[in-house]
XYZ file of C-alpha atoms in Angstrom:
577
model
C -207.394 171.809 -8.611
C -206.295 173.173 -12.008
C -207.354 169.336 -13.137
C -210.760 169.969 -12.075
C -211.034 173.320 -14.155
C -212.823 171.704 -17.342
C -215.404 169.351 -15.069
C -216.264 172.631 -13.507
C -217.581 174.271 -16.709
C -218.811 171.521 -17.643
C -221.184 170.549 -14.472
C -221.834 174.908 -15.129
C -223.362 174.336 -18.642
C -225.395 171.155 -17.352
C -227.019 173.123 -15.088
C -229.838 175.419 -16.920
C -230.632 172.377 -19.090
C -231.198 169.828 -16.158
C -233.263 172.425 -14.743
C -235.084 172.445 -18.461
C -236.581 169.676 -17.438
C -225.289 159.490 -43.997
C -226.342 162.170 -45.174
C -224.916 164.911 -44.793
C -227.640 168.513 -45.038
C -228.066 169.190 -48.664
C -230.234 170.515 -50.593
C -232.849 173.613 -50.061
C -233.601 174.888 -46.786
C -236.142 177.166 -45.368
C -234.888 180.142 -42.730
C -236.656 180.262 -39.562
C -237.289 182.755 -37.295
C -234.426 183.699 -35.131
C -234.055 181.285 -31.948
C -233.496 183.147 -29.104
C -233.002 181.092 -27.094
C -231.297 178.948 -29.205
C -228.260 181.757 -29.992
C -228.472 182.201 -25.897
C -227.777 178.138 -24.944
C -224.925 178.017 -27.591
C -223.294 181.525 -26.689
C -223.137 179.874 -23.168
C -221.284 176.827 -24.876
C -218.952 179.154 -27.033
C -218.232 181.258 -23.618
C -217.170 178.241 -21.963
C -215.358 176.624 -24.464
C -213.115 179.957 -25.492
C -212.914 179.405 -21.435
C -211.120 175.975 -21.776
C -209.199 177.350 -24.848
C -207.978 180.077 -22.876
C -206.894 176.991 -20.189
C -205.139 174.334 -22.560
C -203.530 177.445 -24.069
C -201.575 178.039 -21.066
C -200.566 174.646 -20.590
C -199.276 173.560 -24.215
C -195.652 174.641 -24.402
C -195.209 171.440 -27.028
C -195.178 169.231 -30.189
C -196.501 166.546 -27.841
C -198.915 168.827 -25.858
C -200.518 170.327 -29.093
C -200.884 166.657 -30.897
C -202.391 164.814 -27.557
C -202.231 166.787 -24.822
C -199.790 166.185 -23.264
C -200.806 161.812 -23.376
C -202.385 162.277 -20.077
C -206.339 162.222 -20.968
C -207.753 159.357 -19.201
C -209.468 156.303 -20.986
C -212.682 157.595 -19.752
C -212.449 161.279 -21.189
C -211.634 160.022 -24.265
C -213.504 157.931 -25.199
C -216.271 160.513 -24.231
C -214.186 163.026 -27.016
C -213.570 159.815 -29.204
C -217.888 159.898 -28.632
C -217.591 163.024 -29.752
C -215.604 163.997 -32.317
C -217.758 160.560 -33.696
C -221.441 161.566 -33.144
C -221.640 164.577 -35.722
C -224.685 166.532 -36.592
C -225.928 164.439 -39.820
C -225.861 160.874 -37.727
C -227.832 162.409 -35.136
C -230.269 164.466 -37.047
C -229.606 162.388 -40.726
C -229.971 159.093 -38.958
C -232.691 159.712 -36.918
C -234.309 161.355 -40.388
C -234.075 158.135 -42.344
C -235.535 155.720 -39.460
C -238.432 158.217 -39.874
C -238.670 157.778 -43.404
C -237.297 153.986 -44.143
C -237.689 153.058 -40.922
C -235.525 150.000 -40.255
C -233.671 149.983 -43.181
C -231.822 153.255 -41.238
C -229.960 150.841 -39.153
C -228.009 150.278 -41.294
C -225.698 153.443 -41.058
C -226.368 153.240 -37.360
C -225.022 149.780 -37.687
C -221.966 150.324 -40.236
C -220.900 153.360 -38.055
C -220.826 151.158 -34.788
C -219.104 147.747 -35.882
C -216.111 149.515 -36.985
C -215.928 150.286 -33.396
C -214.789 146.253 -31.962
C -211.837 145.893 -35.234
C -210.143 149.293 -34.194
C -210.512 147.896 -30.320
C -209.534 144.280 -30.769
C -207.198 144.814 -34.364
C -205.865 148.469 -33.541
C -206.220 150.360 -30.784
C -202.889 148.509 -28.900
C -200.770 148.743 -31.892
C -201.354 152.628 -33.179
C -200.776 153.448 -29.611
C -197.388 151.462 -29.209
C -196.313 152.252 -32.261
C -196.835 155.827 -33.271
C -195.862 158.897 -31.918
C -198.152 161.891 -33.300
C -200.415 160.925 -36.155
C -201.080 157.889 -37.311
C -198.800 157.969 -40.048
C -196.035 157.074 -37.792
C -197.295 153.809 -37.402
C -197.991 152.856 -41.306
C -194.223 154.459 -42.007
C -192.761 152.743 -38.824
C -190.269 150.644 -40.846
C -190.308 151.862 -44.006
C -189.569 154.972 -46.625
C -190.777 157.051 -44.074
C -191.184 159.619 -47.277
C -192.708 157.785 -49.029
C -195.436 156.804 -46.824
C -195.671 159.628 -44.710
C -196.092 161.659 -48.109
C -199.429 159.468 -49.544
C -200.108 159.243 -45.073
C -200.412 162.806 -45.762
C -202.029 162.772 -48.934
C -204.891 160.420 -48.057
C -205.341 161.673 -44.787
C -206.015 165.504 -46.282
C -207.924 163.951 -48.838
C -210.343 162.727 -46.705
C -210.179 165.906 -44.193
C -211.322 168.318 -47.397
C -214.062 166.091 -49.040
C -215.428 165.254 -44.632
C -214.713 168.613 -43.548
C -217.047 170.514 -46.575
C -219.440 168.508 -45.773
C -219.367 169.558 -42.761
C -219.442 172.956 -43.388
C -222.214 173.188 -45.570
C -224.165 171.156 -43.844
C -223.225 174.083 -40.850
C -224.556 176.233 -42.782
C -227.731 174.954 -43.664
C -228.541 173.355 -40.418
C -227.834 177.597 -38.578
C -229.761 178.817 -41.774
C -232.674 176.348 -40.666
C -232.600 176.689 -36.367
C -231.021 179.908 -35.925
C -232.257 181.970 -38.571
C -228.859 183.328 -39.630
C -227.368 184.215 -42.967
C -225.470 180.607 -44.744
C -222.552 182.977 -44.974
C -222.391 184.011 -41.109
C -222.722 180.360 -40.143
C -220.176 179.212 -42.257
C -217.292 182.284 -41.125
C -218.942 181.355 -37.627
C -217.980 177.895 -37.642
C -214.422 178.377 -39.447
C -213.557 181.056 -36.919
C -214.494 179.762 -33.307
C -212.537 176.413 -34.546
C -209.396 178.236 -35.564
C -209.753 179.585 -32.330
C -209.522 176.042 -30.465
C -207.697 174.477 -32.712
C -204.797 177.723 -32.856
C -204.761 178.389 -28.991
C -205.204 174.900 -27.204
C -204.334 172.190 -29.544
C -205.382 169.084 -28.368
C -206.552 169.829 -25.009
C -208.485 172.174 -25.662
C -209.979 169.916 -28.808
C -210.265 167.313 -26.280
C -212.491 169.173 -23.789
C -215.228 170.505 -26.274
C -215.914 166.707 -27.776
C -216.113 165.901 -24.591
C -218.551 168.223 -23.044
C -220.315 168.353 -26.611
C -220.372 164.874 -26.248
C -222.225 164.969 -21.981
C -224.365 167.118 -23.856
C -225.654 165.683 -26.964
C -226.112 162.490 -25.192
C -227.899 164.255 -22.239
C -230.373 165.600 -24.656
C -231.077 162.545 -26.851
C -231.348 160.175 -23.828
C -234.362 162.679 -22.242
C -235.599 162.845 -25.885
C -235.604 159.170 -26.594
C -237.395 159.183 -23.106
C -239.730 161.160 -23.168
C -240.784 160.190 -26.046
C -241.610 156.555 -25.164
C -243.866 157.566 -22.471
C -246.515 158.698 -24.281
C -246.336 155.462 -25.062
C -246.626 154.257 -22.088
C -242.267 153.155 -22.146
C -243.237 149.963 -24.281
C -241.893 150.232 -27.531
C -243.935 147.402 -28.946
C -246.768 149.577 -28.717
C -244.854 152.448 -30.641
C -243.710 150.174 -33.449
C -247.782 149.087 -33.769
C -248.158 153.009 -33.618
C -245.672 153.897 -36.396
C -246.970 151.272 -39.114
C -251.037 152.115 -37.831
C -249.633 155.719 -39.521
C -246.963 155.122 -41.613
C -247.467 155.824 -45.434
C -245.545 152.146 -46.089
C -247.838 150.072 -43.457
C -245.757 147.114 -42.518
C -242.897 147.644 -44.855
C -240.816 149.963 -42.223
C -240.668 147.328 -40.520
C -238.346 145.086 -42.702
C -235.373 146.060 -44.682
C -235.332 146.809 -48.662
C -237.113 150.005 -48.152
C -233.563 152.654 -48.832
C -230.807 150.628 -49.589
C -232.669 147.353 -52.586
C -229.425 145.975 -53.873
C -227.269 143.483 -51.474
C -223.853 144.516 -53.415
C -224.564 148.292 -52.520
C -225.785 147.595 -48.180
C -222.238 145.264 -48.350
C -220.681 147.542 -49.908
C -221.770 150.812 -48.047
C -221.365 148.889 -45.000
C -217.894 147.634 -45.700
C -216.979 151.449 -46.406
C -218.687 152.366 -42.927
C -216.493 149.459 -40.350
C -213.388 150.254 -41.917
C -213.591 152.906 -42.879
C -213.915 154.090 -39.333
C -210.757 152.472 -39.032
C -209.237 154.772 -41.193
C -210.256 157.962 -40.312
C -207.160 160.446 -39.240
C -209.004 162.671 -36.682
C -210.213 159.248 -34.687
C -206.823 157.305 -35.102
C -205.014 160.341 -33.263
C -206.758 160.666 -30.488
C -205.373 157.217 -29.676
C -201.637 158.940 -28.344
C -203.960 161.378 -25.641
C -203.392 158.508 -23.510
C -201.111 157.306 -21.483
C -200.619 153.922 -22.882
C -202.545 150.609 -24.654
C -203.932 149.990 -21.400
C -206.092 153.208 -21.929
C -206.268 153.421 -25.805
C -208.479 150.006 -25.175
C -210.317 151.445 -22.224
C -210.867 154.515 -24.320
C -212.079 152.307 -27.588
C -214.259 150.187 -25.030
C -216.294 153.681 -23.589
C -216.883 154.945 -27.260
C -218.324 152.017 -28.098
C -220.903 151.837 -25.194
C -220.917 155.314 -25.758
C -222.201 155.163 -29.168
C -223.799 152.381 -29.525
C -226.637 153.530 -27.155
C -226.453 156.853 -28.456
C -228.200 155.310 -31.853
C -230.127 153.336 -30.113
C -231.538 156.073 -28.806
C -231.595 157.815 -32.647
C -233.648 155.303 -33.809
C -236.497 155.287 -30.854
C -236.514 158.933 -32.086
C -237.145 158.658 -35.278
C -239.796 155.434 -34.963
C -241.232 158.052 -32.210
C -241.699 160.662 -34.539
C -243.969 159.290 -36.538
C -246.296 159.060 -34.766
C -246.144 161.737 -32.851
C -245.284 164.473 -35.803
C -248.499 163.736 -37.282
C -249.904 165.321 -34.286
C -248.875 168.730 -34.472
C -249.921 170.009 -37.715
C -247.749 173.079 -37.453
C -244.588 171.368 -38.680
C -246.251 170.525 -41.608
C -246.240 172.609 -45.152
C -249.861 173.765 -46.327
C -249.637 170.677 -48.818
C -249.467 168.174 -46.214
C -252.543 168.974 -43.972
C -256.180 167.992 -45.278
C -258.556 170.853 -45.483
C -258.923 169.824 -41.676
C -255.834 170.622 -40.488
C -254.675 167.079 -40.489
C -251.575 165.435 -41.767
C -252.283 163.345 -44.408
C -250.622 159.620 -44.307
C -249.590 159.773 -47.614
C -247.586 163.478 -46.995
C -246.082 161.843 -43.986
C -242.363 162.130 -45.388
C -242.794 164.870 -47.918
C -244.503 167.006 -45.907
C -242.659 167.707 -42.915
C -241.549 171.707 -42.836
C -237.514 171.857 -43.393
C -237.411 168.400 -44.620
C -236.693 164.836 -42.542
C -233.488 166.376 -41.539
C -235.560 168.305 -39.070
C -237.333 165.681 -37.776
C -235.420 165.399 -34.135
C -235.603 169.509 -33.836
C -239.320 168.819 -34.287
C -240.035 166.072 -32.031
C -237.555 168.166 -29.282
C -240.540 170.726 -29.505
C -243.688 168.805 -29.667
C -241.890 167.265 -26.287
C -239.872 170.046 -24.443
C -241.470 173.537 -26.341
C -239.197 176.269 -27.277
C -236.853 175.703 -24.314
C -236.061 172.358 -25.198
C -235.835 172.606 -28.865
C -233.506 175.859 -28.140
C -230.853 173.271 -26.323
C -230.949 170.880 -29.049
C -230.893 173.705 -31.585
C -227.653 174.837 -29.512
C -226.291 171.454 -29.554
C -226.957 170.403 -32.763
C -224.078 173.620 -33.434
C -222.251 172.613 -30.327
C -221.158 168.627 -32.536
C -220.447 170.283 -36.004
C -218.232 172.828 -33.723
C -216.736 169.256 -32.333
C -216.310 167.063 -35.524
C -214.701 170.091 -37.763
C -212.517 170.806 -35.041
C -211.238 167.293 -34.527
C -210.706 166.959 -39.263
C -208.770 170.412 -38.722
C -206.064 169.217 -36.365
C -206.230 166.113 -37.946
C -205.226 168.053 -41.216
C -202.907 170.762 -39.768
C -200.835 167.693 -38.072
C -200.278 165.732 -41.716
C -199.008 169.410 -42.664
C -197.257 170.240 -39.867
C -195.789 166.957 -38.084
C -195.667 164.469 -41.517
C -195.026 166.504 -43.924
C -193.273 169.102 -42.891
C -190.722 167.817 -39.506
C -190.821 163.993 -41.165
C -190.248 164.610 -44.534
C -189.261 168.224 -45.167
C -186.845 168.688 -42.806
C -186.588 165.340 -41.918
C -186.322 165.455 -38.102
C -183.890 168.647 -37.409
C -186.993 171.273 -36.910
C -187.085 172.125 -33.632
C -190.427 171.750 -31.689
C -191.611 175.374 -31.938
C -191.360 176.212 -35.716
C -193.323 172.441 -35.917
C -195.731 173.789 -33.961
C -195.265 177.493 -35.253
C -196.429 175.913 -38.967
C -199.387 173.317 -37.435
C -200.737 177.088 -36.490
C -200.455 178.612 -39.167
C -201.898 175.159 -41.318
C -204.987 175.277 -38.785
C -205.176 179.379 -39.682
C -205.037 177.905 -43.632
C -207.009 174.868 -43.563
C -209.785 177.199 -41.795
C -209.750 180.076 -44.554
C -210.367 177.033 -47.289
C -213.501 175.365 -45.040
C -214.931 178.742 -45.177
C -214.708 179.559 -48.686
C -215.237 175.974 -49.720
C -218.301 175.871 -48.210
C -219.581 179.101 -48.631
C -218.652 178.324 -52.464
C -220.458 174.655 -51.652
C -223.405 176.197 -50.857
C -226.224 175.453 -53.253
C -224.556 171.764 -54.477
C -225.183 168.859 -53.441
C -222.394 167.534 -50.767
C -224.235 164.403 -49.361
C -221.661 162.152 -51.737
C -218.322 163.962 -49.962
C -219.016 162.088 -46.830
C -219.388 158.931 -48.113
C -216.342 159.725 -50.937
C -213.952 160.405 -46.826
C -215.382 156.334 -45.803
C -214.886 155.013 -48.560
C -210.683 156.871 -49.185
C -210.452 155.973 -45.680
C -211.734 152.408 -45.812
C -209.246 152.178 -49.259
C -206.568 153.941 -48.868
C -205.651 154.432 -45.146
C -206.923 151.354 -43.356
C -205.239 148.572 -45.825
C -201.496 149.891 -45.698
C -202.212 150.716 -41.607
C -203.813 146.916 -41.236
C -201.144 145.767 -43.231
C -197.881 147.591 -42.158
C -199.050 146.212 -38.608
C -199.962 142.427 -39.053
C -197.936 141.441 -42.201
C -194.539 141.082 -42.299
C -193.481 141.459 -45.836
C -195.059 144.415 -46.948
C -192.757 147.253 -48.095
C -192.575 150.480 -49.248
C -192.961 149.523 -52.269
C -196.064 147.175 -51.640
C -197.482 150.015 -49.225
C -197.452 152.603 -52.028
C -199.322 150.468 -54.657
C -202.256 149.632 -52.477
C -202.453 152.858 -50.293
C -202.879 154.664 -54.220
C -204.725 152.374 -56.342
C -207.378 152.098 -53.599
C -207.189 156.205 -53.313
C -207.570 156.170 -56.996
C -210.765 154.042 -57.050
C -211.797 154.726 -54.699
C -212.518 158.133 -56.297
C -213.322 156.843 -60.029
C -215.214 154.598 -58.995
C -217.036 157.580 -56.913
C -217.346 159.966 -59.504
C -218.996 157.053 -61.853
C -221.193 156.482 -59.464
C -224.949 158.026 -59.964
C -224.542 159.999 -56.271
C -222.053 162.066 -58.664
C -222.003 161.539 -62.421
C -225.520 161.863 -62.344
C -226.438 164.332 -59.560
C -223.685 166.802 -59.384
C -222.587 166.518 -63.130
C -226.402 166.271 -64.451
C -226.121 163.113 -66.913
C -229.793 161.407 -67.186
C -231.316 159.131 -69.881
C -235.664 159.117 -70.391
C -237.285 157.063 -67.511
C -240.080 154.928 -67.793
C -242.224 157.772 -68.324
C -239.751 159.867 -70.859
C -238.519 162.436 -68.208
C -234.956 162.195 -67.477
C -233.733 160.758 -64.520
C -230.217 160.740 -63.370
C -227.944 158.033 -64.170
C -224.553 156.563 -63.480
C -221.218 155.168 -65.404
C -222.096 152.080 -62.823
C -224.065 150.250 -60.756
C -222.006 150.749 -57.483
C -222.956 153.881 -55.186
C -220.103 152.661 -52.543
C -216.975 151.636 -54.530
C -215.803 150.200 -51.157
C -216.416 146.620 -51.911
C -214.198 146.903 -55.108
C -211.642 149.443 -53.992
C -210.918 147.880 -50.921
C -209.950 144.070 -51.838
C -207.811 146.312 -55.253
C -205.627 148.042 -52.260
C -205.035 144.443 -50.678
C -203.922 143.358 -53.783
C -201.390 145.370 -55.093
C -200.006 145.560 -51.170
C -199.247 141.573 -51.946
C -198.773 141.981 -55.270
C -195.762 144.659 -55.339
C -194.650 143.062 -52.041
C -194.072 139.872 -53.224
C -192.451 141.089 -56.681
C -190.395 144.119 -53.849
C -186.296 142.019 -53.623
C -185.085 144.595 -53.229
C -182.481 146.048 -50.444
C -184.697 147.854 -48.858
C -187.792 145.095 -48.912
C -184.802 142.969 -47.039
C -183.850 145.162 -44.042
C -188.006 145.912 -43.458
C -188.252 143.042 -43.710
C -186.069 142.091 -41.442
C -187.555 144.464 -39.015
C -190.297 143.349 -38.626
C -190.103 141.414 -35.658
C -188.402 144.723 -33.990
C -191.844 145.905 -34.857
C -194.008 143.040 -33.495
C -191.611 143.436 -30.255
C -192.899 147.281 -29.676
C -196.674 146.705 -30.505
C -196.765 143.645 -27.869
C -194.494 145.818 -25.535
C -194.964 149.696 -26.003
C -190.937 149.378 -25.555
C -189.311 152.520 -26.776
C -192.936 154.167 -27.740
C -191.243 157.530 -27.397
C -191.318 157.564 -30.882
C -190.981 155.681 -34.623
C -188.551 154.315 -36.459
C -186.421 156.305 -38.921
C -184.628 155.330 -42.264
């Protein structure tokens, strides 16, 4: 009966709602009136998940319980949790807003995020589960120098987590200020405190069930929204597209590529970062240790790919449907976007949405289901942020306690109780830092941070991970050179791009009309097309030049590593020097 407890809470959560029927958020927001319905539904979610946290805390007795939920999560459950961990508020609100504004081109983010999952399923899932124990650093350092590789992997993970977490916290504050009418700082503190409670007391078990519940609620809400919107067009996508092209200010152009990313090089670079960055995110890779074996790991990726792909199809429908349906609701637009008769001006359709294009899905929810469905979608958006930041924080705390303390500082001699205690202190510290930085970055443009997190994951984590598994000649020195080269090049090239050099640091140049416009030192908006090859090149070059005795031992150890990759024999712990 105890195994059914979370499902019972999930069912209770869904009952009232069943009866009812990129970009990170950045820039100024316009606070809405306090939405009592949304707050009530969100408090229901919080109470239920705190109950799960209490249940999980009683089951968390060992490091394995804390980091991986005891390895007892099924493939189906883990697939839902991965989807809940991955489908952020930026995905839900940002991509539907991009489709609303740019049409077909909004799909570049959906496709980029999605195609990384087959890479994980066919290349990495089984090997990661068989080689690792708690974190992806277990895999990357399996036959190499533990201190060096774990330190590099932990630093890279913490950098990725930090940038991703800051963007999520700032997005949380602005989103909740928009949807709930709460002060920005209150929203950031609420997210930070709840995140710390989930992770400190419930560990991976609580985090997993928070993510599962969030995924079910988000998929349920977006499914209802998409089908209700399609019903306005007789369930004909063709009719929806036809009406959208008649209303959208760019007409038929929204059905073709080029309106959002016009430069092919930047489009390829963005796609590479999204695809391979997904396969290098520490909080995603950590989920493969929560299942009993490699077969369940593959199943979890299969389910996650299906859930995530289905979700992105829904956001595409929501974005196009909103073009037509929101134009029928002048109350969702700013006064300057309306004609003298009160109709929405076609040329102001995109710029005139009250709250900006990130609010398109929320406005559509209100248009379709009134205040009750608006409250539900608003609460789900808040829950979405909570689930993502909980996963990020647990990954960061694990890098500190397991990779740095237990493996580097204590060199495997520390007790499990001490390791868990340090992980909880690390969670508390990361939570405070996240709250502080979230408040400090309130007025800053943090949209580049999510892109930078994916670029670093693709340039530092992914090359080292893949080469350590599939290339027997890689050495510790090669891994260090490639990992740091990828990390350094991704950060430097991002700083030199227009998104940071111009938009954040304020460097400008005269435009065609003489007005100052933001500029970058390079034409690349995303560094992946350069930084990923740089990482692989340094791994290859330095490893081939390394003829030390340690390098020879590491190459010999590759055969044993391949046996473990394929069979899972001895999968209870990583090898060490």
